[in-house]
Amino acid sequence: MSAEIDAWLGVRFATLAHPFAAPVPTEAVAPAAPGGRFGPTPIQPPVPGFDLPSGQSATDCLTLNVWAPRGAEAAPVAVWLFGGGFEMGTASTPYFDGAALAEAAQSVVVTLNYRVGAFGFGSFAHRGGALSAAHDLGLQDVCAALRWIHAAAASFGGDASRLTLIGQSAGAFLAAAAAVAPGVPRPRALACFSGGASRVIAADDAARFGDAILGDLDAERLIDLDPRAVLAAQAAVAPRDLGIRNGVRPVGFGVAIDEGAPDAVVPRHPLDAVRAGALRDTFVLAAAGTDEMEGFGPGSVPALDGPLADAVQTLTGAAPRSVRDAYDETDAAWRRLLGDYIYRLPAARLVAEQRAAGGGAAYLEVGREGDTPGGHGAEFDGIFARGRDARSRAVQETLVTLIQDGRVDGGGLDAALVAGAVPAASIAPDDLVSIWQGVARP
């Protein structure tokens, strides 16, 4: 770490009465001095490849980490939301060390934990009692953290009015939802990598999936059960297939509509809020990889089994000629189609709707770097300012400009910003919106 960057690790922003309770904010102020250690990771199955120095916890995980240039005053603030399919991930790991980004952008950088899996996105509120707050708990955590950061930013040397909210994959879906959530200060800028105002689940579908998780578990004793029993029940019903998890009626965890709840965080689809101008004063950067599905193993990606038209119909509920003509009957084209529908289309639609509502927005293509495809997660080294290749430097430069200035130039869907080489087979974002016109992507 640079000697000129201070770090506060494991700062508690909220407490939990039990694993399925709403977060209760702590006092919003920086600790007396830098230091500390990462807090526990939100309870989840083992996280391959991640160093978790403080273990896991179901109730003691709502902490955040801050890096800031020493002596900073009124510096811009960048807040990072990790991804992981709403089932895994953590900010309590050196992998997401924010020191290099804090130095590159001369900004305060914050990474935060939110609950995942059944503990963060299990919809159990309809069961009442101790579970009455159990809807979008992970998003409730994010919203609580953003309010905490807004109040505490100055004590870390930051300016809350210059906040950029950044998310990747599930973190991007959450960032888009949090940016328009009731009672959350609007960020100056929003950056969604491999996601957008999407992965939204109808309330009834979310409750049905929640009931499937509960299965043979004793719902009345859920708050006292061994977390491993809950994780096992979750694993028994949560699909691995990304097509099922992200289809026209998503099966699994996501952002669930909670209209009518007294503490609603998703009273309407986030894209509807964008259409209504909720982010008119926020600049939106949406990005996606040109080869998104190359970042996943074969167990997560459904194979093309039968005619393309049938597969598209199953995935989206519709198979218009425009879509069928844009992709051929090969496994490679099917993988591109999945990446386009699940990740690139939400990003492109977010930019289109934001601009139509009168707000600023830009699209960033994350392409190939040499022989390395623009797969899911290819932007990490650029986001955290640790990459030396041309693609990572381009991502870093774009993000640093967004953090510092609150906007970037260019980036229309017909002339997207580019980091890396765009494959010839990749459909341009403006054409993507046209081809998929009228096809639902929740």
CSV table of C-alpha atoms in Angstrom, one decimal:
chain,number,residue,atom,x,y,z
A,1,MET,CA,0.0,0.0,0.0
A,2,SER,CA,1.2,3.5,-0.8
A,3,ALA,CA,2.5,5.4,2.3
A,4,GLU,CA,0.2,8.2,1.3
A,5,ILE,CA,-3.0,6.2,1.4
A,6,ASP,CA,-4.7,5.5,4.8
A,7,ALA,CA,-7.0,2.6,5.3
A,8,TRP,CA,-9.8,1.9,7.8
A,9,LEU,CA,-10.8,-1.8,7.7
A,10,GLY,CA,-13.8,-3.6,9.1
A,11,VAL,CA,-15.8,-0.5,10.0
A,12,ARG,CA,-19.3,-1.5,11.2
A,13,PHE,CA,-22.1,0.4,9.5
A,14,ALA,CA,-25.0,-1.6,10.9
A,15,THR,CA,-25.9,-4.3,13.3
A,16,LEU,CA,-28.3,-7.2,13.1
A,17,ALA,CA,-30.7,-8.5,15.8
A,18,HIS,CA,-30.7,-11.9,14.0
A,19,PRO,CA,-29.7,-13.2,10.6
A,20,PHE,CA,-33.0,-12.2,8.9
A,21,ALA,CA,-33.4,-8.8,10.6
A,22,ALA,CA,-33.4,-5.4,9.0
A,23,PRO,CA,-30.0,-3.6,9.4
A,24,VAL,CA,-29.8,-1.0,12.2
A,25,PRO,CA,-27.3,1.7,11.4
A,26,THR,CA,-24.4,2.6,13.7
A,27,GLU,CA,-23.0,6.1,14.3
A,28,ALA,CA,-21.9,7.5,11.0
A,29,VAL,CA,-18.3,8.7,11.7
A,30,ALA,CA,-14.8,7.5,10.9
A,31,PRO,CA,-12.9,5.7,13.6
A,32,ALA,CA,-10.4,7.8,15.5
A,33,ALA,CA,-7.5,6.5,13.5
A,34,PRO,CA,-6.8,4.4,10.4
A,35,GLY,CA,-6.2,0.7,10.9
A,36,GLY,CA,-8.3,-2.3,11.8
A,37,ARG,CA,-8.8,-5.6,9.9
A,38,PHE,CA,-11.4,-6.9,7.5
A,39,GLY,CA,-14.7,-7.9,9.2
A,40,PRO,CA,-16.3,-11.3,8.7
A,41,THR,CA,-17.6,-12.3,5.3
A,42,PRO,CA,-21.3,-12.7,4.9
A,43,ILE,CA,-22.3,-16.3,5.5
A,44,GLN,CA,-22.2,-18.4,2.3
A,45,PRO,CA,-20.7,-21.5,0.8
A,46,PRO,CA,-16.9,-21.6,0.4
A,47,VAL,CA,-15.6,-18.8,-1.8
A,48,PRO,CA,-13.0,-20.4,-4.2
A,49,GLY,CA,-9.8,-18.3,-4.7
A,50,PHE,CA,-10.7,-15.7,-2.1
A,51,ASP,CA,-8.6,-15.0,1.0
A,52,LEU,CA,-11.1,-14.5,3.9
A,53,PRO,CA,-8.9,-13.4,6.8
A,54,SER,CA,-11.7,-13.0,9.2
A,55,GLY,CA,-13.9,-16.0,8.4
A,56,GLN,CA,-17.7,-15.8,8.0
A,57,SER,CA,-20.7,-14.7,10.0
A,58,ALA,CA,-24.5,-14.6,9.6
A,59,THR,CA,-24.9,-11.6,12.0
A,60,ASP,CA,-21.6,-9.8,12.3
A,61,CYS,CA,-20.8,-9.1,8.6
A,62,LEU,CA,-22.1,-5.6,8.0
A,63,THR,CA,-18.8,-3.8,7.8
A,64,LEU,CA,-17.1,-1.6,5.2
A,65,ASN,CA,-13.6,-0.7,4.3
A,66,VAL,CA,-12.3,2.8,3.4
A,67,TRP,CA,-9.1,4.0,1.6
A,68,ALA,CA,-8.3,7.7,1.3
A,69,PRO,CA,-5.4,9.9,0.4
A,70,ARG,CA,-3.7,11.1,3.6
A,71,GLY,CA,-5.0,14.6,4.4
A,72,ALA,CA,-7.8,14.4,1.8
A,73,GLU,CA,-10.5,17.1,2.0
A,74,ALA,CA,-13.7,17.1,0.0
A,75,ALA,CA,-12.4,14.4,-2.2
A,76,PRO,CA,-14.7,12.5,-4.5
A,77,VAL,CA,-16.1,9.2,-3.1
A,78,ALA,CA,-16.2,5.8,-4.9
A,79,VAL,CA,-18.3,3.0,-3.5
A,80,TRP,CA,-17.8,-0.6,-4.7
A,81,LEU,CA,-20.5,-3.4,-4.7
A,82,PHE,CA,-19.1,-6.9,-5.3
A,83,GLY,CA,-20.9,-9.4,-7.5
A,84,GLY,CA,-21.4,-13.1,-7.1
A,85,GLY,CA,-24.8,-14.0,-8.4
A,86,PHE,CA,-26.5,-12.8,-5.2
A,87,GLU,CA,-25.2,-16.0,-3.6
A,88,MET,CA,-21.6,-15.3,-2.8
A,89,GLY,CA,-18.9,-12.6,-2.6
A,90,THR,CA,-17.4,-10.3,-0.1
A,91,ALA,CA,-15.6,-7.0,0.5
A,92,SER,CA,-13.6,-8.6,3.3
A,93,THR,CA,-10.8,-9.7,1.0
A,94,PRO,CA,-7.5,-8.2,-0.2
A,95,TYR,CA,-8.6,-9.0,-3.7
A,96,PHE,CA,-10.8,-5.8,-3.6
A,97,ASP,CA,-8.1,-3.6,-2.0
A,98,GLY,CA,-9.0,0.0,-2.9
A,99,ALA,CA,-5.6,1.6,-2.2
A,100,ALA,CA,-4.5,1.8,-5.9
A,101,LEU,CA,-7.8,3.2,-7.1
A,102,ALA,CA,-7.8,5.8,-4.2
A,103,GLU,CA,-4.4,6.9,-5.4
A,104,ALA,CA,-5.2,6.9,-9.1
A,105,ALA,CA,-8.5,8.8,-8.6
A,106,GLN,CA,-7.4,10.8,-5.6
A,107,SER,CA,-10.6,9.8,-4.0
A,108,VAL,CA,-12.1,8.1,-1.0
A,109,VAL,CA,-12.8,4.4,-1.9
A,110,VAL,CA,-15.3,2.3,0.0
A,111,THR,CA,-16.0,-1.4,-0.3
A,112,LEU,CA,-18.9,-2.9,1.7
A,113,ASN,CA,-20.5,-6.2,2.7
A,114,TYR,CA,-24.1,-7.1,2.2
A,115,ARG,CA,-25.8,-10.3,3.0
A,116,VAL,CA,-26.0,-12.9,0.2
A,117,GLY,CA,-28.0,-16.0,-0.7
A,118,ALA,CA,-31.0,-16.9,1.5
A,119,PHE,CA,-29.8,-14.5,4.2
A,120,GLY,CA,-29.7,-11.6,1.8
A,121,PHE,CA,-32.2,-12.3,-0.9
A,122,GLY,CA,-34.6,-15.0,0.4
A,123,SER,CA,-38.1,-13.6,0.3
A,124,PHE,CA,-39.7,-14.7,3.6
A,125,ALA,CA,-41.5,-11.6,4.7
A,126,HIS,CA,-44.9,-13.1,3.8
A,127,ARG,CA,-44.3,-15.6,6.7
A,128,GLY,CA,-44.5,-12.7,9.1
A,129,GLY,CA,-43.2,-12.6,12.7
A,130,ALA,CA,-39.4,-12.4,13.0
A,131,LEU,CA,-39.2,-12.7,9.2
A,132,SER,CA,-41.4,-9.7,8.4
A,133,ALA,CA,-38.4,-7.7,7.2
A,134,ALA,CA,-36.9,-10.5,5.1
A,135,HIS,CA,-37.3,-9.0,1.6
A,136,ASP,CA,-34.3,-7.7,-0.3
A,137,LEU,CA,-32.3,-7.7,2.9
A,138,GLY,CA,-29.0,-7.6,0.9
A,139,LEU,CA,-30.3,-4.5,-0.9
A,140,GLN,CA,-31.5,-3.1,2.5
A,141,ASP,CA,-27.9,-3.5,3.7
A,142,VAL,CA,-26.6,-1.6,0.6
A,143,CYS,CA,-29.1,1.2,1.2
A,144,ALA,CA,-28.1,1.4,4.9
A,145,ALA,CA,-24.5,1.6,3.9
A,146,LEU,CA,-25.0,4.3,1.4
A,147,ARG,CA,-26.9,6.4,3.9
A,148,TRP,CA,-24.1,5.8,6.4
A,149,ILE,CA,-21.4,6.7,3.9
A,150,HIS,CA,-23.3,9.9,2.9
A,151,ALA,CA,-23.3,11.0,6.5
A,152,ALA,CA,-19.7,9.9,7.3
A,153,ALA,CA,-17.9,10.8,4.1
A,154,ALA,CA,-16.5,14.1,5.4
A,155,SER,CA,-14.9,12.4,8.4
A,156,PHE,CA,-12.9,10.3,5.9
A,157,GLY,CA,-12.0,13.4,3.8
A,158,GLY,CA,-14.7,12.8,1.2
A,159,ASP,CA,-17.5,14.9,-0.3
A,160,ALA,CA,-20.7,12.9,-0.3
A,161,SER,CA,-22.2,15.1,-3.1
A,162,ARG,CA,-19.4,13.7,-5.4
A,163,LEU,CA,-20.2,10.0,-4.9
A,164,THR,CA,-19.9,7.4,-7.6
A,165,LEU,CA,-21.6,4.1,-7.0
A,166,ILE,CA,-19.9,1.2,-8.8
A,167,GLY,CA,-21.1,-2.4,-9.1
A,168,GLN,CA,-20.2,-5.5,-11.1
A,169,SER,CA,-22.6,-8.3,-12.1
A,170,ALA,CA,-25.0,-8.8,-9.2
A,171,GLY,CA,-23.3,-5.7,-7.7
A,172,ALA,CA,-24.3,-3.8,-10.8
A,173,PHE,CA,-27.9,-5.0,-10.6
A,174,LEU,CA,-27.9,-3.9,-6.9
A,175,ALA,CA,-26.2,-0.6,-7.7
A,176,ALA,CA,-28.9,0.3,-10.2
A,177,ALA,CA,-31.7,-0.6,-7.7
A,178,ALA,CA,-30.0,1.2,-4.8
A,179,ALA,CA,-29.5,4.4,-6.9
A,180,VAL,CA,-33.2,4.8,-7.3
A,181,ALA,CA,-34.3,3.3,-3.9
A,182,PRO,CA,-36.5,5.4,-1.6
A,183,GLY,CA,-34.6,7.4,1.0
A,184,VAL,CA,-31.2,6.9,-0.5
A,185,PRO,CA,-29.2,10.0,-1.6
A,186,ARG,CA,-28.8,9.9,-5.4
A,187,PRO,CA,-25.2,9.4,-6.5
A,188,ARG,CA,-23.5,11.9,-8.7
A,189,ALA,CA,-22.5,9.0,-11.0
A,190,LEU,CA,-23.4,5.4,-11.4
A,191,ALA,CA,-21.2,2.7,-13.0
A,192,CYS,CA,-22.7,-0.7,-13.8
A,193,PHE,CA,-20.3,-3.3,-15.1
A,194,SER,CA,-21.9,-6.5,-16.6
A,195,GLY,CA,-25.4,-5.4,-15.5
A,196,GLY,CA,-28.0,-2.7,-15.3
A,197,ALA,CA,-31.5,-2.1,-14.1
A,198,SER,CA,-32.3,-5.7,-14.4
A,199,ARG,CA,-32.4,-9.2,-12.7
A,200,VAL,CA,-35.7,-8.1,-11.1
A,201,ILE,CA,-38.1,-10.7,-9.8
A,202,ALA,CA,-41.8,-10.4,-9.3
A,203,ALA,CA,-43.0,-10.5,-5.7
A,204,ASP,CA,-45.0,-13.7,-6.1
A,205,ASP,CA,-42.1,-15.5,-7.9
A,206,ALA,CA,-39.7,-14.4,-5.1
A,207,ALA,CA,-42.0,-15.6,-2.4
A,208,ARG,CA,-42.4,-18.9,-4.2
A,209,PHE,CA,-38.7,-19.4,-4.4
A,210,GLY,CA,-38.4,-18.5,-0.8
A,211,ASP,CA,-40.9,-21.1,0.2
A,212,ALA,CA,-38.9,-23.7,-1.9
A,213,ILE,CA,-35.9,-22.9,0.2
A,214,LEU,CA,-37.8,-23.2,3.5
A,215,GLY,CA,-39.0,-26.6,2.3
A,216,ASP,CA,-38.7,-28.9,5.4
A,217,LEU,CA,-37.0,-26.2,7.5
A,218,ASP,CA,-38.9,-25.0,10.5
A,219,ALA,CA,-39.7,-21.4,9.4
A,220,GLU,CA,-40.7,-20.4,12.9
A,221,ARG,CA,-37.2,-21.2,14.1
A,222,LEU,CA,-35.4,-20.0,11.0
A,223,ILE,CA,-33.6,-17.3,12.8
A,224,ASP,CA,-32.1,-19.8,15.3
A,225,LEU,CA,-31.1,-22.5,12.8
A,226,ASP,CA,-27.5,-23.5,12.1
A,227,PRO,CA,-26.7,-21.4,9.0
A,228,ARG,CA,-25.3,-24.5,7.4
A,229,ALA,CA,-28.8,-26.0,7.3
A,230,VAL,CA,-30.1,-22.9,5.5
A,231,LEU,CA,-27.2,-23.0,3.0
A,232,ALA,CA,-27.9,-26.7,2.3
A,233,ALA,CA,-31.6,-26.0,1.7
A,234,GLN,CA,-30.6,-23.1,-0.6
A,235,ALA,CA,-28.2,-25.3,-2.6
A,236,ALA,CA,-30.9,-27.9,-3.0
A,237,VAL,CA,-33.2,-25.6,-5.0
A,238,ALA,CA,-31.1,-22.8,-6.4
A,239,PRO,CA,-30.4,-23.4,-10.2
A,240,ARG,CA,-26.9,-23.2,-11.5
A,241,ASP,CA,-28.0,-22.7,-15.1
A,242,LEU,CA,-27.6,-19.0,-16.0
A,243,GLY,CA,-30.4,-19.2,-18.5
A,244,ILE,CA,-32.9,-20.2,-15.8
A,245,ARG,CA,-31.5,-17.7,-13.3
A,246,ASN,CA,-31.8,-14.9,-15.8
A,247,GLY,CA,-34.7,-15.9,-18.0
A,248,VAL,CA,-37.9,-14.0,-18.7
A,249,ARG,CA,-39.2,-15.2,-15.2
A,250,PRO,CA,-36.0,-15.5,-13.2
A,251,VAL,CA,-35.7,-18.5,-10.9
A,252,GLY,CA,-33.3,-17.8,-8.0
A,253,PHE,CA,-32.1,-14.8,-6.1
A,254,GLY,CA,-32.3,-11.2,-7.4
A,255,VAL,CA,-33.8,-7.9,-6.8
A,256,ALA,CA,-37.5,-8.6,-5.8
A,257,ILE,CA,-40.3,-6.1,-6.2
A,258,ASP,CA,-41.5,-5.3,-2.6
A,259,GLU,CA,-44.2,-2.7,-3.3
A,260,GLY,CA,-46.5,-2.3,-0.3
A,261,ALA,CA,-43.9,-3.2,2.3
A,262,PRO,CA,-43.6,-0.5,4.9
A,263,ASP,CA,-39.8,-0.4,4.3
A,264,ALA,CA,-39.9,-1.1,0.5
A,265,VAL,CA,-36.6,-0.7,-1.3
A,266,VAL,CA,-37.9,-1.8,-4.8
A,267,PRO,CA,-41.4,-0.4,-5.0
A,268,ARG,CA,-41.2,-0.5,-8.8
A,269,HIS,CA,-38.9,-1.8,-11.5
A,270,PRO,CA,-35.7,0.3,-11.3
A,271,LEU,CA,-35.8,0.8,-15.1
A,272,ASP,CA,-39.2,2.3,-14.7
A,273,ALA,CA,-37.7,4.8,-12.2
A,274,VAL,CA,-35.0,5.7,-14.7
A,275,ARG,CA,-37.6,6.2,-17.4
A,276,ALA,CA,-39.4,8.6,-15.0
A,277,GLY,CA,-36.3,10.6,-14.6
A,278,ALA,CA,-35.1,9.4,-11.2
A,279,LEU,CA,-31.5,9.6,-12.3
A,280,ARG,CA,-31.7,12.7,-14.5
A,281,ASP,CA,-29.1,14.4,-12.3
A,282,THR,CA,-26.9,11.3,-12.1
A,283,PHE,CA,-24.4,10.3,-14.9
A,284,VAL,CA,-24.7,6.6,-15.8
A,285,LEU,CA,-21.9,4.5,-17.2
A,286,ALA,CA,-22.9,1.0,-18.3
A,287,ALA,CA,-20.4,-1.5,-19.4
A,288,ALA,CA,-20.4,-5.2,-20.5
A,289,GLY,CA,-17.9,-7.6,-21.9
A,290,THR,CA,-18.1,-8.5,-25.6
A,291,ASP,CA,-17.7,-12.2,-24.6
A,292,GLU,CA,-19.5,-12.3,-21.3
A,293,MET,CA,-20.1,-16.1,-21.2
A,294,GLU,CA,-16.4,-16.9,-21.6
A,295,GLY,CA,-16.1,-15.9,-17.9
A,296,PHE,CA,-18.2,-18.8,-16.8
A,297,GLY,CA,-17.6,-22.6,-16.6
A,298,PRO,CA,-19.6,-25.0,-18.6
A,299,GLY,CA,-21.8,-26.0,-15.6
A,300,SER,CA,-23.3,-22.5,-15.6
A,301,VAL,CA,-23.9,-22.1,-19.3
A,302,PRO,CA,-26.8,-24.0,-20.9
A,303,ALA,CA,-25.9,-25.9,-24.0
A,304,LEU,CA,-27.8,-25.3,-27.3
A,305,ASP,CA,-30.0,-28.4,-27.4
A,306,GLY,CA,-32.3,-28.2,-30.4
A,307,PRO,CA,-33.3,-25.3,-32.7
A,308,LEU,CA,-32.1,-21.8,-31.8
A,309,ALA,CA,-35.7,-20.5,-32.0
A,310,ASP,CA,-36.9,-23.0,-29.3
A,311,ALA,CA,-34.0,-22.1,-27.0
A,312,VAL,CA,-34.7,-18.3,-27.4
A,313,GLN,CA,-38.4,-18.9,-26.8
A,314,THR,CA,-37.6,-20.8,-23.6
A,315,LEU,CA,-35.1,-18.1,-22.4
A,316,THR,CA,-37.2,-15.0,-23.2
A,317,GLY,CA,-40.7,-16.1,-23.8
A,318,ALA,CA,-40.5,-14.8,-27.4
A,319,ALA,CA,-38.4,-15.5,-30.5
A,320,PRO,CA,-38.8,-12.7,-33.0
A,321,ARG,CA,-37.3,-12.9,-36.4
A,322,SER,CA,-34.9,-10.1,-35.7
A,323,VAL,CA,-33.3,-12.1,-32.9
A,324,ARG,CA,-33.2,-15.4,-34.8
A,325,ASP,CA,-31.6,-13.7,-37.8
A,326,ALA,CA,-28.9,-12.1,-35.7
A,327,TYR,CA,-27.4,-15.4,-34.4
A,328,ASP,CA,-26.7,-18.6,-36.2
A,329,GLU,CA,-27.3,-22.2,-35.1
A,330,THR,CA,-23.9,-22.8,-33.4
A,331,ASP,CA,-22.8,-23.2,-29.8
A,332,ALA,CA,-20.6,-20.1,-30.2
A,333,ALA,CA,-23.5,-17.9,-31.4
A,334,TRP,CA,-25.7,-19.3,-28.6
A,335,ARG,CA,-23.1,-18.3,-26.0
A,336,ARG,CA,-23.0,-14.8,-27.5
A,337,LEU,CA,-26.8,-14.6,-27.5
A,338,LEU,CA,-26.8,-15.6,-23.8
A,339,GLY,CA,-24.2,-12.9,-22.9
A,340,ASP,CA,-26.1,-10.3,-24.9
A,341,TYR,CA,-29.5,-11.1,-23.3
A,342,ILE,CA,-28.2,-11.5,-19.7
A,343,TYR,CA,-25.6,-8.7,-19.5
A,344,ARG,CA,-25.1,-6.5,-22.6
A,345,LEU,CA,-28.8,-5.8,-23.3
A,346,PRO,CA,-29.6,-4.5,-19.7
A,347,ALA,CA,-26.5,-2.3,-19.9
A,348,ALA,CA,-27.5,-0.9,-23.3
A,349,ARG,CA,-31.1,-0.4,-22.4
A,350,LEU,CA,-30.1,1.5,-19.2
A,351,VAL,CA,-28.0,3.9,-21.3
A,352,ALA,CA,-30.9,4.3,-23.8
A,353,GLU,CA,-33.5,4.9,-21.2
A,354,GLN,CA,-31.3,7.3,-19.2
A,355,ARG,CA,-30.6,9.4,-22.2
A,356,ALA,CA,-34.3,9.4,-23.3
A,357,ALA,CA,-35.2,10.7,-19.8
A,358,GLY,CA,-32.8,13.6,-20.2
A,359,GLY,CA,-29.9,12.3,-18.2
A,360,GLY,CA,-26.3,11.7,-19.1
A,361,ALA,CA,-25.1,8.2,-20.0
A,362,ALA,CA,-22.3,6.3,-21.8
A,363,TYR,CA,-21.7,2.7,-22.8
A,364,LEU,CA,-18.4,1.0,-22.5
A,365,GLU,CA,-17.5,-2.1,-24.4
A,366,VAL,CA,-15.0,-4.3,-22.6
A,367,GLY,CA,-13.3,-6.3,-25.4
A,368,ARG,CA,-10.5,-8.7,-25.9
A,369,GLU,CA,-6.9,-8.2,-24.7
A,370,GLY,CA,-4.7,-10.3,-27.0
A,371,ASP,CA,-5.9,-13.9,-26.7
A,372,THR,CA,-8.0,-13.1,-23.6
A,373,PRO,CA,-11.7,-12.6,-24.3
A,374,GLY,CA,-13.8,-9.9,-22.9
A,375,GLY,CA,-15.4,-12.3,-20.5
A,376,HIS,CA,-17.3,-11.8,-17.3
A,377,GLY,CA,-15.0,-10.1,-14.8
A,378,ALA,CA,-12.4,-9.0,-17.4
A,379,GLU,CA,-12.7,-5.4,-16.0
A,380,PHE,CA,-11.5,-6.1,-12.4
A,381,ASP,CA,-7.9,-5.1,-12.9
A,382,GLY,CA,-9.0,-1.9,-14.5
A,383,ILE,CA,-11.5,-1.0,-11.9
A,384,PHE,CA,-9.0,-1.5,-9.1
A,385,ALA,CA,-6.2,0.2,-11.0
A,386,ARG,CA,-3.8,-2.7,-10.9
A,387,GLY,CA,-3.7,-3.8,-14.5
A,388,ARG,CA,-0.9,-2.9,-16.9
A,389,ASP,CA,-2.4,-4.1,-20.1
A,390,ALA,CA,-4.1,-1.7,-22.6
A,391,ARG,CA,-7.6,-3.0,-21.8
A,392,SER,CA,-7.2,-2.5,-18.0
A,393,ARG,CA,-5.7,0.9,-18.5
A,394,ALA,CA,-8.6,2.0,-20.7
A,395,VAL,CA,-11.1,0.8,-18.0
A,396,GLN,CA,-9.1,2.6,-15.3
A,397,GLU,CA,-8.9,5.8,-17.2
A,398,THR,CA,-12.7,5.8,-17.9
A,399,LEU,CA,-13.5,5.1,-14.3
A,400,VAL,CA,-11.1,7.6,-12.9
A,401,THR,CA,-12.5,10.3,-15.1
A,402,LEU,CA,-16.0,9.4,-13.9
A,403,ILE,CA,-15.0,9.5,-10.3
A,404,GLN,CA,-13.2,12.8,-10.6
A,405,ASP,CA,-15.5,14.7,-13.0
A,406,GLY,CA,-18.8,12.9,-12.4
A,407,ARG,CA,-19.2,12.2,-16.2
A,408,VAL,CA,-17.3,11.0,-19.2
A,409,ASP,CA,-17.4,12.3,-22.8
A,410,GLY,CA,-18.9,10.3,-25.6
A,411,GLY,CA,-20.2,6.8,-25.3
A,412,GLY,CA,-23.4,6.9,-27.2
A,413,LEU,CA,-24.8,3.5,-28.2
A,414,ASP,CA,-23.9,4.2,-31.8
A,415,ALA,CA,-20.3,5.2,-30.8
A,416,ALA,CA,-19.5,3.3,-27.6
A,417,LEU,CA,-16.4,3.8,-25.6
A,418,VAL,CA,-14.0,0.8,-26.0
A,419,ALA,CA,-11.5,-1.0,-23.7
A,420,GLY,CA,-9.8,-3.8,-25.7
A,421,ALA,CA,-10.6,-5.1,-29.1
A,422,VAL,CA,-14.2,-5.7,-30.2
A,423,PRO,CA,-14.6,-9.1,-32.0
A,424,ALA,CA,-16.1,-8.9,-35.5
A,425,ALA,CA,-19.0,-11.1,-34.4
A,426,SER,CA,-20.0,-8.8,-31.6
A,427,ILE,CA,-23.3,-6.9,-32.2
A,428,ALA,CA,-23.0,-3.1,-31.6
A,429,PRO,CA,-25.0,-1.9,-28.6
A,430,ASP,CA,-27.3,0.3,-30.7
A,431,ASP,CA,-28.1,-2.7,-33.0
A,432,LEU,CA,-28.5,-4.9,-29.9
A,433,VAL,CA,-31.3,-2.6,-28.6
A,434,SER,CA,-33.0,-2.7,-32.0
A,435,ILE,CA,-32.7,-6.5,-32.5
A,436,TRP,CA,-34.2,-7.2,-29.1
A,437,GLN,CA,-36.9,-4.5,-29.3
A,438,GLY,CA,-40.0,-5.7,-27.5
A,439,VAL,CA,-38.4,-8.7,-25.9
A,440,ALA,CA,-38.8,-8.6,-22.1
A,441,ARG,CA,-35.6,-8.7,-20.0
A,442,PRO,CA,-36.7,-8.4,-16.4
